[in-house]
CSV table of C-alpha atoms in Angstrom, one decimal:
chain,number,residue,atom,x,y,z
A,1,THR,CA,-54.9,69.9,43.9
A,2,VAL,CA,-52.8,72.7,42.2
A,3,GLY,CA,-55.0,72.2,39.2
A,4,PHE,CA,-53.4,74.8,36.6
A,5,GLY,CA,-56.1,73.8,33.9
A,6,MET,CA,-53.4,73.5,31.2
A,7,THR,CA,-53.7,69.8,30.9
A,8,THR,CA,-57.1,68.4,31.4
A,9,PRO,CA,-59.0,65.1,30.4
A,10,ALA,CA,-61.0,65.2,27.0
A,11,THR,CA,-62.5,61.8,26.9
A,12,VAL,CA,-65.6,60.4,29.1
A,13,ALA,CA,-63.1,57.5,30.2
A,14,GLY,CA,-60.4,60.0,31.2
A,15,LYS,CA,-62.6,61.9,33.3
A,16,VAL,CA,-64.6,59.0,35.1
A,17,PHE,CA,-60.8,57.6,35.6
A,18,LEU,CA,-59.7,60.9,37.2
A,19,ILE,CA,-62.8,60.8,39.4
A,20,ILE,CA,-61.9,57.2,40.6
A,21,TYR,CA,-58.1,58.0,40.9
A,22,GLY,CA,-58.4,61.2,42.2
A,23,LEU,CA,-60.2,60.0,45.4
A,24,PHE,CA,-57.1,58.0,46.3
A,25,GLY,CA,-54.5,60.1,44.7
A,26,CYS,CA,-55.7,63.3,46.9
A,27,ALA,CA,-56.1,61.0,49.9
A,28,GLY,CA,-52.7,59.7,49.6
A,29,THR,CA,-51.2,63.2,48.9
A,30,ILE,CA,-52.7,64.4,52.0
A,31,LEU,CA,-51.3,61.6,54.0
A,32,PHE,CA,-47.9,62.2,52.6
A,33,PHE,CA,-48.1,65.9,53.6
A,34,ASN,CA,-49.3,64.7,57.1
A,35,LEU,CA,-46.4,62.7,57.5
A,36,PHE,CA,-44.2,65.1,56.2
A,37,LEU,CA,-45.5,67.5,58.8
A,38,GLU,CA,-45.1,65.2,61.4
A,39,ARG,CA,-41.5,64.1,60.6
A,40,ILE,CA,-40.2,68.0,60.1
A,41,ILE,CA,-41.8,68.8,63.5
A,42,SER,CA,-40.1,66.0,65.2
A,43,LEU,CA,-36.9,67.2,63.8
A,44,LEU,CA,-37.4,70.6,64.7
A,45,ALA,CA,-38.3,69.8,68.1
A,46,PHE,CA,-35.0,67.4,68.4
A,47,ILE,CA,-32.9,70.3,67.4
A,48,MET,CA,-34.6,72.7,69.4
A,49,LYS,CA,-34.2,70.7,72.6
A,50,ALA,CA,-30.6,70.1,72.0
A,51,CYS,CA,-30.1,73.9,71.6
A,52,TYR,CA,-32.2,74.5,74.9
A,53,GLU,CA,-30.1,71.9,76.9
A,54,ARG,CA,-26.7,73.7,75.8
A,55,GLN,CA,-28.3,76.9,76.8
A,56,LEU,CA,-29.0,75.2,80.3
A,57,ARG,CA,-25.6,74.0,80.4
A,58,ARG,CA,-24.2,77.5,79.9
A,59,SER,CA,-26.4,78.8,82.5
A,60,GLY,CA,-25.3,76.2,85.1
A,61,LEU,CA,-28.8,74.7,85.4
A,62,LEU,CA,-27.4,71.1,83.7
A,63,PRO,CA,-24.3,69.2,85.0
A,64,PRO,CA,-21.7,69.1,82.0
A,65,ASN,CA,-21.8,65.3,82.1
A,66,PHE,CA,-25.8,65.4,81.7
A,67,ARG,CA,-27.0,62.5,79.0
A,68,ARG,CA,-30.3,62.0,77.8
A,69,GLY,CA,-32.2,59.0,79.2
A,70,PRO,CA,-33.2,58.0,82.8
A,71,ALA,CA,-31.3,60.9,84.4
A,72,MET,CA,-33.5,63.3,82.3
A,73,ALA,CA,-36.3,62.3,84.9
A,74,GLY,CA,-34.3,64.2,87.6
A,75,VAL,CA,-34.4,67.6,85.6
A,76,GLY,CA,-37.8,69.1,85.9
A,77,SER,CA,-37.3,71.5,83.4
A,78,LEU,CA,-36.8,69.2,80.5
A,79,VAL,CA,-39.6,66.8,81.6
A,80,GLY,CA,-42.7,67.2,78.7
A,81,TRP,CA,-40.3,69.8,77.1
A,82,LYS,CA,-42.0,70.9,73.7
A,83,PRO,CA,-40.8,73.5,71.2
A,84,SER,CA,-42.8,77.0,71.1
A,85,VAL,CA,-45.3,77.7,68.3
A,86,TYR,CA,-43.6,80.7,67.5
A,87,HIS,CA,-40.1,79.5,67.2
A,88,VAL,CA,-41.6,76.5,64.8
A,89,LEU,CA,-43.4,79.3,63.0
A,90,LEU,CA,-40.3,81.3,62.6
A,91,ILE,CA,-38.4,78.3,61.4
A,92,LEU,CA,-40.9,77.3,58.7
A,93,GLY,CA,-41.3,80.7,57.7
A,94,ILE,CA,-37.8,80.9,56.8
A,95,PHE,CA,-37.8,77.7,55.1
A,96,ALA,CA,-40.6,78.8,52.8
A,97,VAL,CA,-39.3,82.0,52.0
A,98,THR,CA,-36.1,80.5,51.2
A,99,ILE,CA,-37.4,77.9,48.9
A,100,SER,CA,-39.6,80.4,47.3
A,101,CYS,CA,-36.5,82.9,46.6
A,102,CYS,CA,-34.6,80.0,45.2
A,103,ALA,CA,-37.3,78.8,42.9
A,104,SER,CA,-38.0,82.6,41.7
A,105,ALA,CA,-34.2,82.9,40.8
A,106,MET,CA,-34.8,79.8,38.5
A,107,TYR,CA,-37.9,80.9,37.0
A,108,THR,CA,-36.5,84.3,36.3
A,109,ALA,CA,-33.6,83.0,34.4
A,110,VAL,CA,-35.5,80.2,32.5
A,111,GLU,CA,-38.7,81.5,31.8
A,112,GLY,CA,-38.2,85.0,31.5
A,113,TRP,CA,-40.4,86.4,34.1
A,114,ASN,CA,-39.5,89.4,36.4
A,115,TYR,CA,-38.9,88.4,40.1
A,116,VAL,CA,-41.9,89.6,41.5
A,117,ASP,CA,-43.9,87.8,39.0
A,118,SER,CA,-42.0,84.6,39.9
A,119,LEU,CA,-42.7,85.2,43.6
A,120,TYR,CA,-46.2,85.4,42.8
A,121,TYR,CA,-46.2,82.4,40.6
A,122,CYS,CA,-44.2,80.4,43.8
A,123,PHE,CA,-46.8,81.3,46.4
A,124,VAL,CA,-49.9,80.5,44.2
A,125,THR,CA,-48.4,77.3,43.3
A,126,PHE,CA,-46.9,76.2,46.6
A,127,SER,CA,-50.2,77.2,48.1
A,128,THR,CA,-52.0,74.9,45.6
A,129,ILE,CA,-54.3,78.0,44.6
A,130,GLY,CA,-53.0,77.5,41.0
A,131,PHE,CA,-54.9,80.3,39.2
A,132,GLY,CA,-53.1,79.3,35.7
A,133,ASP,CA,-52.2,82.8,34.8
A,134,LEU,CA,-48.6,81.7,35.0
A,135,VAL,CA,-47.5,78.2,34.4
A,136,SER,CA,-43.9,77.0,33.9
A,137,SER,CA,-42.6,74.3,31.4
A,138,GLN,CA,-45.0,75.6,28.7
A,139,ASN,CA,-42.6,76.6,26.1
A,140,ALA,CA,-41.6,74.3,23.2
A,141,ALA,CA,-38.1,74.0,24.0
A,142,TYR,CA,-35.7,74.7,27.0
A,143,GLN,CA,-31.9,74.7,27.6
A,144,ASN,CA,-31.1,71.6,29.6
A,145,GLN,CA,-34.9,70.8,29.7
A,146,GLY,CA,-34.4,67.7,31.5
A,147,LEU,CA,-32.5,69.3,34.5
A,148,TYR,CA,-35.0,72.4,34.6
A,149,ARG,CA,-38.0,70.1,34.5
A,150,PHE,CA,-36.4,68.1,37.6
A,151,GLY,CA,-35.5,71.2,39.5
A,152,ASN,CA,-39.0,72.4,39.1
A,153,PHE,CA,-40.6,69.2,40.4
A,154,VAL,CA,-38.2,69.5,43.3
A,155,PHE,CA,-39.0,72.7,44.1
A,156,ILE,CA,-42.9,72.5,43.8
A,157,LEU,CA,-42.8,69.4,45.9
A,158,MET,CA,-40.7,71.2,48.7
A,159,GLY,CA,-42.6,74.6,48.7
A,160,VAL,CA,-45.9,73.0,48.7
A,161,CYS,CA,-44.6,70.8,52.0
A,162,CYS,CA,-43.2,73.8,53.7
A,163,ILE,CA,-46.1,75.9,53.0
A,164,TYR,CA,-48.5,73.2,54.2
A,165,SER,CA,-46.7,72.8,57.2
A,166,LEU,CA,-46.7,76.7,57.7
A,167,PHE,CA,-50.2,77.2,57.1
A,168,ASN,CA,-51.1,74.5,59.9
A,169,VAL,CA,-48.8,76.3,62.4
A,170,ILE,CA,-50.7,79.6,61.8
A,171,SER,CA,-54.1,77.9,62.3
A,172,ILE,CA,-52.9,77.0,65.7
A,173,LEU,CA,-52.2,80.7,66.1
A,174,ILE,CA,-55.5,81.6,64.7
A,175,LYS,CA,-57.3,78.8,67.0
A,176,GLN,CA,-55.7,80.5,69.9
A,177,VAL,CA,-57.0,83.9,69.1
A,178,LEU,CA,-60.5,82.9,68.3
A,179,ASN,CA,-60.4,81.0,71.9
A,180,TRP,CA,-59.2,84.2,73.6
A,181,VAL,CA,-61.9,86.5,71.7
A,182,LEU,CA,-64.5,83.8,72.6
A,183,LYS,CA,-63.4,83.9,76.4
A,184,LYS,CA,-63.7,87.5,76.5
A,185,LEU,CA,-66.9,87.7,74.9
A,186,GLU,CA,-68.3,85.0,77.4
A,187,CYS,CA,-66.9,86.6,80.5
A,188,SER,CA,-68.0,90.0,79.4
A,189,CYS,CA,-71.5,89.5,77.7
A,190,CYS,CA,-73.1,86.5,79.8
A,191,PRO,CA,-74.5,86.9,83.2
A,192,LYS,CA,-73.9,83.5,84.2
A,193,CYS,CA,-70.3,83.5,83.2
A,194,ARG,CA,-69.6,86.3,85.6
A,195,LYS,CA,-71.9,84.2,88.7
A,196,SER,CA,-70.0,81.2,87.9
A,197,SER,CA,-66.5,83.0,88.2
A,198,ALA,CA,-67.4,84.5,91.2
A,199,ARG,CA,-68.2,81.1,92.7
A,200,LEU,CA,-64.9,79.7,91.3
A,201,GLY,CA,-63.1,82.3,93.1
A,202,ARG,CA,-63.5,80.5,96.6
A,203,ARG,CA,-61.7,77.2,95.9
A,204,ASN,CA,-62.5,75.3,99.3
A,205,ALA,CA,-65.8,76.7,99.7
A,206,ILE,CA,-69.1,74.7,99.1
A,207,THR,CA,-72.2,76.7,98.5
A,208,PRO,CA,-75.5,75.7,100.1
A,209,GLY,CA,-77.1,73.4,98.4
A,210,ALA,CA,-74.0,72.0,96.5
A,211,ARG,CA,-73.9,68.8,98.5
A,212,LEU,CA,-77.7,68.2,98.2
A,213,ARG,CA,-77.6,68.5,94.2
A,214,ARG,CA,-74.5,66.1,94.1
A,215,ARG,CA,-76.1,63.6,96.7
A,216,ASN,CA,-77.4,61.1,94.0
A,217,ILE,CA,-74.0,61.0,92.6
A,218,SER,CA,-71.7,60.6,95.6
A,219,MET,CA,-74.3,58.2,97.2
A,220,ASP,CA,-73.2,55.8,94.4
A,221,THR,CA,-69.5,55.9,95.0
A,222,GLU,CA,-68.9,57.2,98.6
A,223,GLY,CA,-71.9,56.2,100.7
A,224,GLN,CA,-73.6,58.3,103.0
A,225,TYR,CA,-71.6,61.2,104.6
A,226,ASP,CA,-70.9,61.4,108.2
A,227,SER,CA,-72.1,65.1,108.8
A,228,ASP,CA,-75.6,65.7,109.9
A,229,THR,CA,-75.9,69.2,108.1
A,230,GLU,CA,-75.9,68.1,104.7
A,231,GLY,CA,-77.3,71.3,102.7
A,232,ARG,CA,-75.5,73.9,105.0
A,233,ARG,CA,-72.0,74.8,105.7
A,234,LEU,CA,-70.2,77.7,107.2
A,235,SER,CA,-67.8,79.4,104.2
A,236,GLY,CA,-65.0,79.6,106.8
A,237,GLU,CA,-65.3,76.1,108.3
A,238,MET,CA,-62.9,73.7,107.1
A,239,ILE,CA,-63.7,70.2,104.9
A,240,SER,CA,-61.9,66.8,104.6
A,241,MET,CA,-60.3,65.5,101.8
A,242,ARG,CA,-63.2,63.1,101.1
A,243,GLU,CA,-65.8,65.7,101.1
A,244,LEU,CA,-63.5,67.7,98.5
A,245,THR,CA,-62.9,65.1,96.2
A,246,ALA,CA,-66.7,64.0,96.3
A,247,SER,CA,-67.7,67.8,95.6
A,248,ASN,CA,-65.2,68.1,92.7
A,249,LYS,CA,-65.7,64.4,91.3
A,250,VAL,CA,-62.1,63.7,91.5
A,251,SER,CA,-61.0,60.1,91.6
A,252,LEU,CA,-58.5,59.3,94.3
A,253,ALA,CA,-56.9,56.8,92.1
A,254,ILE,CA,-56.2,59.3,89.3
A,255,LEU,CA,-54.8,61.9,92.0
A,256,GLN,CA,-52.5,59.3,93.4
A,257,LYS,CA,-51.0,58.7,90.1
A,258,GLN,CA,-50.6,62.4,89.3
A,259,LEU,CA,-48.8,62.8,92.5
A,260,SER,CA,-46.7,59.9,92.2
A,261,GLU,CA,-45.8,60.8,88.6
A,262,THR,CA,-44.9,64.3,89.8
A,263,ALA,CA,-42.9,62.9,92.5
A,264,ASN,CA,-40.8,60.6,90.4
A,265,GLY,CA,-40.3,62.8,87.3
A,266,TYR,CA,-41.9,60.4,85.0
A,267,PRO,CA,-42.4,62.2,81.6
A,268,ARG,CA,-46.0,62.2,80.5
A,269,ASN,CA,-47.1,62.1,76.8
A,270,VAL,CA,-50.5,63.5,77.3
A,271,CYS,CA,-51.2,66.9,79.4
A,272,ILE,CA,-54.0,65.9,81.8
A,273,ASN,CA,-54.8,69.5,82.7
A,274,THR,CA,-55.4,70.7,79.0
A,275,ARG,CA,-58.6,72.4,78.7
A,276,GLN,CA,-60.7,71.2,76.2
A,277,ASN,CA,-62.8,73.5,74.0
A,278,GLY,CA,-64.1,73.6,70.4
A,279,PHE,CA,-60.7,73.6,68.7
A,280,SER,CA,-58.3,71.9,71.4
A,281,ALA,CA,-58.1,68.4,69.9
A,282,GLY,CA,-58.7,68.7,66.1
A,283,VAL,CA,-58.1,66.2,63.5
A,284,GLY,CA,-55.3,65.3,60.8
A,285,ALA,CA,-52.4,68.1,60.8
A,286,LEU,CA,-54.2,70.0,63.5
A,287,ALA,CA,-54.0,67.2,65.8
A,288,ILE,CA,-50.4,66.6,65.0
A,289,MET,CA,-49.6,70.2,65.7
A,290,ASN,CA,-51.2,70.0,69.1
A,291,ASN,CA,-49.5,67.0,70.1
A,292,ARG,CA,-46.2,68.1,69.2
A,293,LEU,CA,-46.0,71.6,69.9
A,294,ALA,CA,-46.3,73.5,73.0
A,295,GLU,CA,-49.5,75.9,72.6
A,296,THR,CA,-48.6,79.6,74.1
A,297,SER,CA,-52.2,80.6,74.9
A,298,ASP,CA,-53.1,81.8,78.2
A,299,SER,CA,-55.8,78.7,78.7
A,300,ARG,CA,-53.0,76.1,78.4
């Protein structure tokens, strides 16, 4: 998807072949980038978790003979631990800058460009923009031409992978900023949000009429209520666990499972309390980043 435009099909058969082959070729390339992203995030998570465990040992929060495995269930600070988005962003940024600087040094020495133009070419190529104003390997002959073309291929492949991963981490941060802005706009501009937030401030209070609105739903699951005053309740009156779960539509089976997992320290692969929004799940690379990293927004 760089598309410099220096080499293009000229015949009708070549153009038709490009259209058909491009469907599978571009799809396979995106799949390769997603797999690379998943592996590099797993590697960074492993290294960063090892550093985090070492830091805990130095601070005395972990025993010296701590080993990964069943003993990890007893350590609450490591259950479900994930690397921070900011740390992964910093590491990928260092990788991308290092590859770009090394490739620019090669292009400056071989192509005769100045260093700034070489850095510009690296960004345009690695980000698959591909303007085509600067293109490598266009001279008739080079010194050590085979070695140069192999190095050019390796730098472009590694650079595109790193920039692709870096762009996806930046998209996570953009998503968090947009969620924060939308939340602020909704809470400050919409009167309904202010009313709903005022009602949610009292966690154990059931407002008058709430039981009546949920009567059709609760009768299918819990049956008739024992209380005679179904539509009215004083704000200071205690409520039972049955009424609390019925009013909040919480399944007791799920609640017991969560309490059991919390007590036993079993790791959970999926965060149950994750708040869903328009950007939370995502597809492709965004879904990989959401599953592998610990997002640092306030809503998480």
